[in-house]
Amino acid sequence: MVKKVSRRLQDLQKKVEERPYDPLEALNLLRETATAKFPESAEAHIRLGIDPKYTDQQLRTTVALPKGTGQSIRVAVIARGEKVTEATNAGADLAGSEELINDIQKGEINFDLLIATPDMMPQIAKLGKLLGPRGLMPSPKGGTVTFDLPQAIAEFKAGKLEFRADKTGIVHVLFGKASFPTEDLLANLKALQETIDRNRPSGAKGRYWRSVYVAATMGPSIEVDISALRDLKLGDAA
């Protein structure tokens, strides 16, 4: 069954030419095509020359978006003893030990991000089937397994995001709100590009960057000129 494209989206698609846009031009167009009746997010969809079925071609890391995400996230922390109080004082929305693990096992997942101290990971392992498919399983690579709870909570609340390439080698990341000033979106997109370059998997062969598209949540896809994005100096994006 072919999904019907709305008249609104058809009209917006006419504004987008089939060519790579300069990053600033692409983001201006993203903002112009964000016409839904709710505050849309800005999305990046990046195809990389990797095959994540090989362990040396997997990409999973975090990016600190300099202009934030525009979203408030609910952070839960699993720790024990004084670390639970420390997490609460640092701004965690939920914090606990075995009782929080039990609540999650019952399907009570009232958070967007889960941070855990390393000593709790053996007990959290049994939550893998519940948390894994939702992308909520804490991991050292994702910066969500740590004893430094105040720093981790502050960074994720301020706009740090965990992301990974999916099984087809595509990275999907929300990098702000469509209502952000274009320069702020550009700063966030540049930070994302630099993070992906810095964390290039050791097994990635040939051309690493294949395509970059940006879009508002309900808007059309807009291709970004990869070379122009990578050549951009962050000073130009500030």
mmCIF file of C-alpha atoms in Angstrom:
data_model
loop_
_atom_site.group_PDB
_atom_site.id
_atom_site.type_symbol
_atom_site.label_atom_id
_atom_site.label_comp_id
_atom_site.label_asym_id
_atom_site.label_seq_id
_atom_site.Cartn_x
_atom_site.Cartn_y
_atom_site.Cartn_z
ATOM 1 C CA MET A 1 0.000 0.000 0.000
ATOM 2 C CA VAL A 2 1.452 3.350 -1.068
ATOM 3 C CA LYS A 3 1.403 5.964 1.655
ATOM 4 C CA LYS A 4 -0.561 9.010 0.529
ATOM 5 C CA VAL A 5 1.405 12.256 0.588
ATOM 6 C CA SER A 6 -0.620 15.135 2.010
ATOM 7 C CA ARG A 7 -1.338 18.228 -0.070
ATOM 8 C CA ARG A 8 0.651 20.263 2.461
ATOM 9 C CA LEU A 9 3.744 18.090 2.003
ATOM 10 C CA GLN A 10 3.328 18.018 -1.794
ATOM 11 C CA ASP A 11 3.356 21.826 -1.826
ATOM 12 C CA LEU A 12 6.416 21.945 0.432
ATOM 13 C CA GLN A 13 8.288 19.395 -1.705
ATOM 14 C CA LYS A 14 7.945 21.763 -4.676
ATOM 15 C CA LYS A 15 10.117 24.266 -2.787
ATOM 16 C CA VAL A 16 12.996 21.788 -2.536
ATOM 17 C CA GLU A 17 15.256 21.266 -5.549
ATOM 18 C CA GLU A 18 16.956 17.907 -6.122
ATOM 19 C CA ARG A 19 20.484 19.090 -5.415
ATOM 20 C CA PRO A 20 22.871 19.417 -2.468
ATOM 21 C CA TYR A 21 22.312 22.720 -0.666
ATOM 22 C CA ASP A 22 24.882 24.859 1.129
ATOM 23 C CA PRO A 23 24.374 24.080 4.879
ATOM 24 C CA LEU A 24 23.032 27.538 5.778
ATOM 25 C CA GLU A 25 20.688 27.533 2.769
ATOM 26 C CA ALA A 26 19.453 24.020 3.666
ATOM 27 C CA LEU A 27 18.679 25.031 7.246
ATOM 28 C CA ASN A 28 16.871 28.189 6.175
ATOM 29 C CA LEU A 29 14.734 25.981 3.919
ATOM 30 C CA LEU A 30 14.146 23.519 6.787
ATOM 31 C CA ARG A 31 12.758 26.345 8.921
ATOM 32 C CA GLU A 32 10.634 27.627 6.023
ATOM 33 C CA THR A 33 9.094 24.158 5.460
ATOM 34 C CA ALA A 34 8.246 23.541 9.142
ATOM 35 C CA THR A 35 4.555 24.419 8.816
ATOM 36 C CA ALA A 36 2.897 21.754 10.986
ATOM 37 C CA LYS A 37 0.566 22.828 13.795
ATOM 38 C CA PHE A 38 3.046 21.786 16.522
ATOM 39 C CA PRO A 39 6.683 22.715 17.295
ATOM 40 C CA GLU A 40 8.677 20.544 14.902
ATOM 41 C CA SER A 41 12.149 19.166 15.565
ATOM 42 C CA ALA A 42 15.100 19.444 13.184
ATOM 43 C CA GLU A 43 16.286 16.011 12.047
ATOM 44 C CA ALA A 44 19.515 14.887 10.374
ATOM 45 C CA HIS A 45 19.714 11.622 8.417
ATOM 46 C CA ILE A 46 23.303 10.732 7.549
ATOM 47 C CA ARG A 47 24.274 7.735 5.397
ATOM 48 C CA LEU A 48 27.781 6.496 6.113
ATOM 49 C CA GLY A 49 29.991 4.052 4.225
ATOM 50 C CA ILE A 50 29.950 1.454 7.014
ATOM 51 C CA ASP A 51 28.440 -1.996 7.553
ATOM 52 C CA PRO A 52 27.523 -2.215 11.261
ATOM 53 C CA LYS A 53 27.244 -6.009 11.181
ATOM 54 C CA TYR A 54 31.050 -5.920 11.577
ATOM 55 C CA THR A 55 32.168 -4.822 15.050
ATOM 56 C CA ASP A 56 34.941 -2.590 13.668
ATOM 57 C CA GLN A 57 32.394 -0.688 11.539
ATOM 58 C CA GLN A 58 29.923 0.228 14.295
ATOM 59 C CA LEU A 59 29.320 3.800 15.385
ATOM 60 C CA ARG A 60 27.865 4.549 18.815
ATOM 61 C CA THR A 61 28.825 7.712 20.662
ATOM 62 C CA THR A 62 27.560 10.977 22.117
ATOM 63 C CA VAL A 63 27.474 14.570 20.886
ATOM 64 C CA ALA A 64 27.176 17.699 23.013
ATOM 65 C CA LEU A 65 24.979 20.063 21.005
ATOM 66 C CA PRO A 66 26.284 23.583 21.764
ATOM 67 C CA LYS A 67 22.824 25.151 21.386
ATOM 68 C CA GLY A 68 20.947 22.352 23.168
ATOM 69 C CA THR A 69 18.131 20.152 21.886
ATOM 70 C CA GLY A 70 15.186 22.360 22.797
ATOM 71 C CA GLN A 71 13.713 19.363 24.631
ATOM 72 C CA SER A 72 13.503 18.657 28.332
ATOM 73 C CA ILE A 73 14.464 15.063 29.043
ATOM 74 C CA ARG A 74 13.570 12.912 32.024
ATOM 75 C CA VAL A 75 16.704 11.314 33.456
ATOM 76 C CA ALA A 76 16.573 8.199 35.651
ATOM 77 C CA VAL A 77 19.573 6.940 37.632
ATOM 78 C CA ILE A 78 20.175 3.466 39.040
ATOM 79 C CA ALA A 79 22.759 3.536 41.809
ATOM 80 C CA ARG A 80 23.059 2.535 45.449
ATOM 81 C CA GLY A 81 23.567 4.189 48.818
ATOM 82 C CA GLU A 82 24.716 7.797 48.848
ATOM 83 C CA LYS A 83 24.886 7.847 45.042
ATOM 84 C CA VAL A 84 21.056 7.780 44.906
ATOM 85 C CA THR A 85 20.888 10.973 46.997
ATOM 86 C CA GLU A 86 23.696 12.497 44.916
ATOM 87 C CA ALA A 87 21.726 11.806 41.721
ATOM 88 C CA THR A 88 18.552 13.357 43.130
ATOM 89 C CA ASN A 89 20.447 16.452 44.275
ATOM 90 C CA ALA A 90 22.041 16.735 40.819
ATOM 91 C CA GLY A 91 18.619 16.946 39.125
ATOM 92 C CA ALA A 92 17.722 13.338 38.272
ATOM 93 C CA ASP A 93 13.971 12.933 37.751
ATOM 94 C CA LEU A 94 14.061 9.387 39.145
ATOM 95 C CA ALA A 95 16.737 7.672 41.229
ATOM 96 C CA GLY A 96 16.843 4.357 43.019
ATOM 97 C CA SER A 97 18.399 0.908 43.352
ATOM 98 C CA GLU A 98 16.751 -2.519 43.255
ATOM 99 C CA GLU A 99 13.273 -0.995 43.675
ATOM 100 C CA LEU A 100 13.726 1.063 40.482
ATOM 101 C CA ILE A 101 14.960 -2.034 38.632
ATOM 102 C CA ASN A 102 11.816 -3.860 39.796
ATOM 103 C CA ASP A 103 9.583 -0.991 38.604
ATOM 104 C CA ILE A 104 11.239 -1.092 35.167
ATOM 105 C CA GLN A 105 10.740 -4.878 35.011
ATOM 106 C CA LYS A 106 7.019 -4.243 35.545
ATOM 107 C CA GLY A 107 7.069 -1.949 32.505
ATOM 108 C CA GLU A 108 7.186 1.370 34.357
ATOM 109 C CA ILE A 109 9.502 3.318 32.044
ATOM 110 C CA ASN A 110 8.866 6.945 32.987
ATOM 111 C CA PHE A 111 12.121 8.385 31.635
ATOM 112 C CA ASP A 112 13.914 9.279 28.391
ATOM 113 C CA LEU A 113 17.465 8.428 29.496
ATOM 114 C CA LEU A 114 18.868 5.936 31.997
ATOM 115 C CA ILE A 115 22.221 6.450 33.716
ATOM 116 C CA ALA A 116 23.760 3.780 35.940
ATOM 117 C CA THR A 117 26.799 3.416 38.150
ATOM 118 C CA PRO A 118 29.167 0.602 37.019
ATOM 119 C CA ASP A 119 28.540 -1.494 40.166
ATOM 120 C CA MET A 120 24.820 -1.755 39.264
ATOM 121 C CA MET A 121 25.344 -3.018 35.684
ATOM 122 C CA PRO A 122 25.286 -6.767 36.555
ATOM 123 C CA GLN A 123 21.757 -6.323 37.958
ATOM 124 C CA ILE A 124 20.671 -4.078 35.085
ATOM 125 C CA ALA A 125 21.730 -6.746 32.564
ATOM 126 C CA LYS A 126 18.397 -8.541 33.132
ATOM 127 C CA LEU A 127 16.605 -5.429 31.787
ATOM 128 C CA GLY A 128 18.309 -5.796 28.392
ATOM 129 C CA LYS A 129 15.257 -7.176 26.562
ATOM 130 C CA LEU A 130 13.114 -4.312 27.872
ATOM 131 C CA LEU A 131 15.574 -1.443 27.506
ATOM 132 C CA GLY A 132 17.616 -2.558 24.480
ATOM 133 C CA PRO A 133 14.895 -2.203 21.797
ATOM 134 C CA ARG A 134 14.036 1.249 23.199
ATOM 135 C CA GLY A 135 17.673 2.409 23.064
ATOM 136 C CA LEU A 136 17.658 2.981 26.821
ATOM 137 C CA MET A 137 20.275 0.450 27.965
ATOM 138 C CA PRO A 138 23.129 2.271 29.751
ATOM 139 C CA SER A 139 26.528 1.879 28.073
ATOM 140 C CA PRO A 140 30.056 3.177 28.761
ATOM 141 C CA LYS A 141 30.344 4.271 25.085
ATOM 142 C CA GLY A 142 27.154 6.275 25.431
ATOM 143 C CA GLY A 143 28.424 8.018 28.563
ATOM 144 C CA THR A 144 25.560 6.562 30.608
ATOM 145 C CA VAL A 145 27.626 4.232 32.826
ATOM 146 C CA THR A 146 29.592 6.391 35.258
ATOM 147 C CA PHE A 147 30.251 7.188 38.906
ATOM 148 C CA ASP A 148 30.335 10.934 38.068
ATOM 149 C CA LEU A 149 26.557 11.346 38.209
ATOM 150 C CA PRO A 150 26.345 15.163 38.603
ATOM 151 C CA GLN A 151 28.418 15.739 35.446
ATOM 152 C CA ALA A 152 26.542 13.131 33.392
ATOM 153 C CA ILE A 153 23.115 14.436 34.467
ATOM 154 C CA ALA A 154 24.113 18.056 33.774
ATOM 155 C CA GLU A 155 25.523 17.236 30.310
ATOM 156 C CA PHE A 156 22.511 15.239 29.131
ATOM 157 C CA LYS A 157 20.067 17.823 30.491
ATOM 158 C CA ALA A 158 22.032 20.554 28.660
ATOM 159 C CA GLY A 159 21.857 18.897 25.250
ATOM 160 C CA LYS A 160 24.192 15.912 25.144
ATOM 161 C CA LEU A 161 22.751 13.135 22.979
ATOM 162 C CA GLU A 162 23.648 9.512 22.448
ATOM 163 C CA PHE A 163 23.339 8.208 18.892
ATOM 164 C CA ARG A 164 24.327 5.215 16.804
ATOM 165 C CA ALA A 165 24.300 4.099 13.195
ATOM 166 C CA ASP A 166 21.408 1.739 12.476
ATOM 167 C CA LYS A 167 21.930 -1.647 10.818
ATOM 168 C CA THR A 168 21.968 -0.025 7.364
ATOM 169 C CA GLY A 169 24.701 2.457 8.350
ATOM 170 C CA ILE A 170 22.409 5.475 8.693
ATOM 171 C CA VAL A 171 22.531 7.873 11.643
ATOM 172 C CA HIS A 172 19.239 9.554 12.626
ATOM 173 C CA VAL A 173 19.601 12.458 15.077
ATOM 174 C CA LEU A 174 17.321 15.254 16.297
ATOM 175 C CA PHE A 175 19.616 18.289 16.474
ATOM 176 C CA GLY A 176 17.300 21.011 17.770
ATOM 177 C CA LYS A 177 13.942 22.600 17.098
ATOM 178 C CA ALA A 178 12.913 23.964 13.710
ATOM 179 C CA SER A 179 12.160 27.245 15.504
ATOM 180 C CA PHE A 180 15.844 27.691 16.494
ATOM 181 C CA PRO A 181 17.734 30.515 14.734
ATOM 182 C CA THR A 182 19.464 29.141 11.617
ATOM 183 C CA GLU A 183 22.899 29.876 13.113
ATOM 184 C CA ASP A 184 22.065 27.738 16.183
ATOM 185 C CA LEU A 185 20.951 24.819 14.010
ATOM 186 C CA LEU A 186 24.151 25.192 11.997
ATOM 187 C CA ALA A 187 26.302 25.110 15.151
ATOM 188 C CA ASN A 188 24.536 21.922 16.277
ATOM 189 C CA LEU A 189 24.799 20.253 12.851
ATOM 190 C CA LYS A 190 28.505 21.139 12.660
ATOM 191 C CA ALA A 191 29.094 19.642 16.128
ATOM 192 C CA LEU A 192 27.345 16.463 14.960
ATOM 193 C CA GLN A 193 29.487 16.262 11.797
ATOM 194 C CA GLU A 194 32.714 16.753 13.757
ATOM 195 C CA THR A 195 31.699 14.069 16.269
ATOM 196 C CA ILE A 196 30.958 11.568 13.478
ATOM 197 C CA ASP A 197 34.325 12.315 11.839
ATOM 198 C CA ARG A 198 36.182 12.059 15.153
ATOM 199 C CA ASN A 199 34.589 8.660 15.884
ATOM 200 C CA ARG A 200 35.096 7.120 12.446
ATOM 201 C CA PRO A 201 35.132 3.327 12.978
ATOM 202 C CA SER A 202 38.526 1.706 12.384
ATOM 203 C CA GLY A 203 37.034 -0.680 9.820
ATOM 204 C CA ALA A 204 35.374 2.022 7.674
ATOM 205 C CA LYS A 205 36.772 1.698 4.137
ATOM 206 C CA GLY A 206 36.492 4.000 1.140
ATOM 207 C CA ARG A 207 34.188 7.013 1.166
ATOM 208 C CA TYR A 208 32.927 7.537 4.730
ATOM 209 C CA TRP A 209 30.257 10.186 4.079
ATOM 210 C CA ARG A 210 27.651 9.133 1.505
ATOM 211 C CA SER A 211 24.780 11.601 2.006
ATOM 212 C CA VAL A 212 23.340 14.077 4.510
ATOM 213 C CA TYR A 213 19.693 15.112 4.563
ATOM 214 C CA VAL A 214 17.940 17.434 7.000
ATOM 215 C CA ALA A 215 14.210 17.879 7.548
ATOM 216 C CA ALA A 216 11.658 19.241 9.953
ATOM 217 C CA THR A 217 9.565 16.511 11.644
ATOM 218 C CA MET A 218 6.741 16.811 9.103
ATOM 219 C CA GLY A 219 8.713 18.513 6.341
ATOM 220 C CA PRO A 220 10.420 17.368 3.131
ATOM 221 C CA SER A 221 14.013 16.049 3.018
ATOM 222 C CA ILE A 222 16.675 18.558 2.005
ATOM 223 C CA GLU A 223 20.093 17.360 0.841
ATOM 224 C CA VAL A 224 23.122 19.088 2.386
ATOM 225 C CA ASP A 225 26.441 19.562 0.565
ATOM 226 C CA ILE A 226 28.719 17.280 2.609
ATOM 227 C CA SER A 227 31.979 18.957 1.547
ATOM 228 C CA ALA A 228 30.655 22.419 2.420
ATOM 229 C CA LEU A 229 29.560 21.168 5.856
ATOM 230 C CA ARG A 230 32.888 19.495 6.597
ATOM 231 C CA ASP A 231 34.908 22.497 5.341
ATOM 232 C CA LEU A 232 32.894 24.911 7.469
ATOM 233 C CA LYS A 233 34.879 26.418 10.334
ATOM 234 C CA LEU A 234 32.995 26.429 13.640
ATOM 235 C CA GLY A 235 33.771 30.120 14.014
ATOM 236 C CA ASP A 236 31.627 30.655 10.909
ATOM 237 C CA ALA A 237 28.807 28.693 12.557
ATOM 238 C CA ALA A 238 28.804 30.492 15.879
#
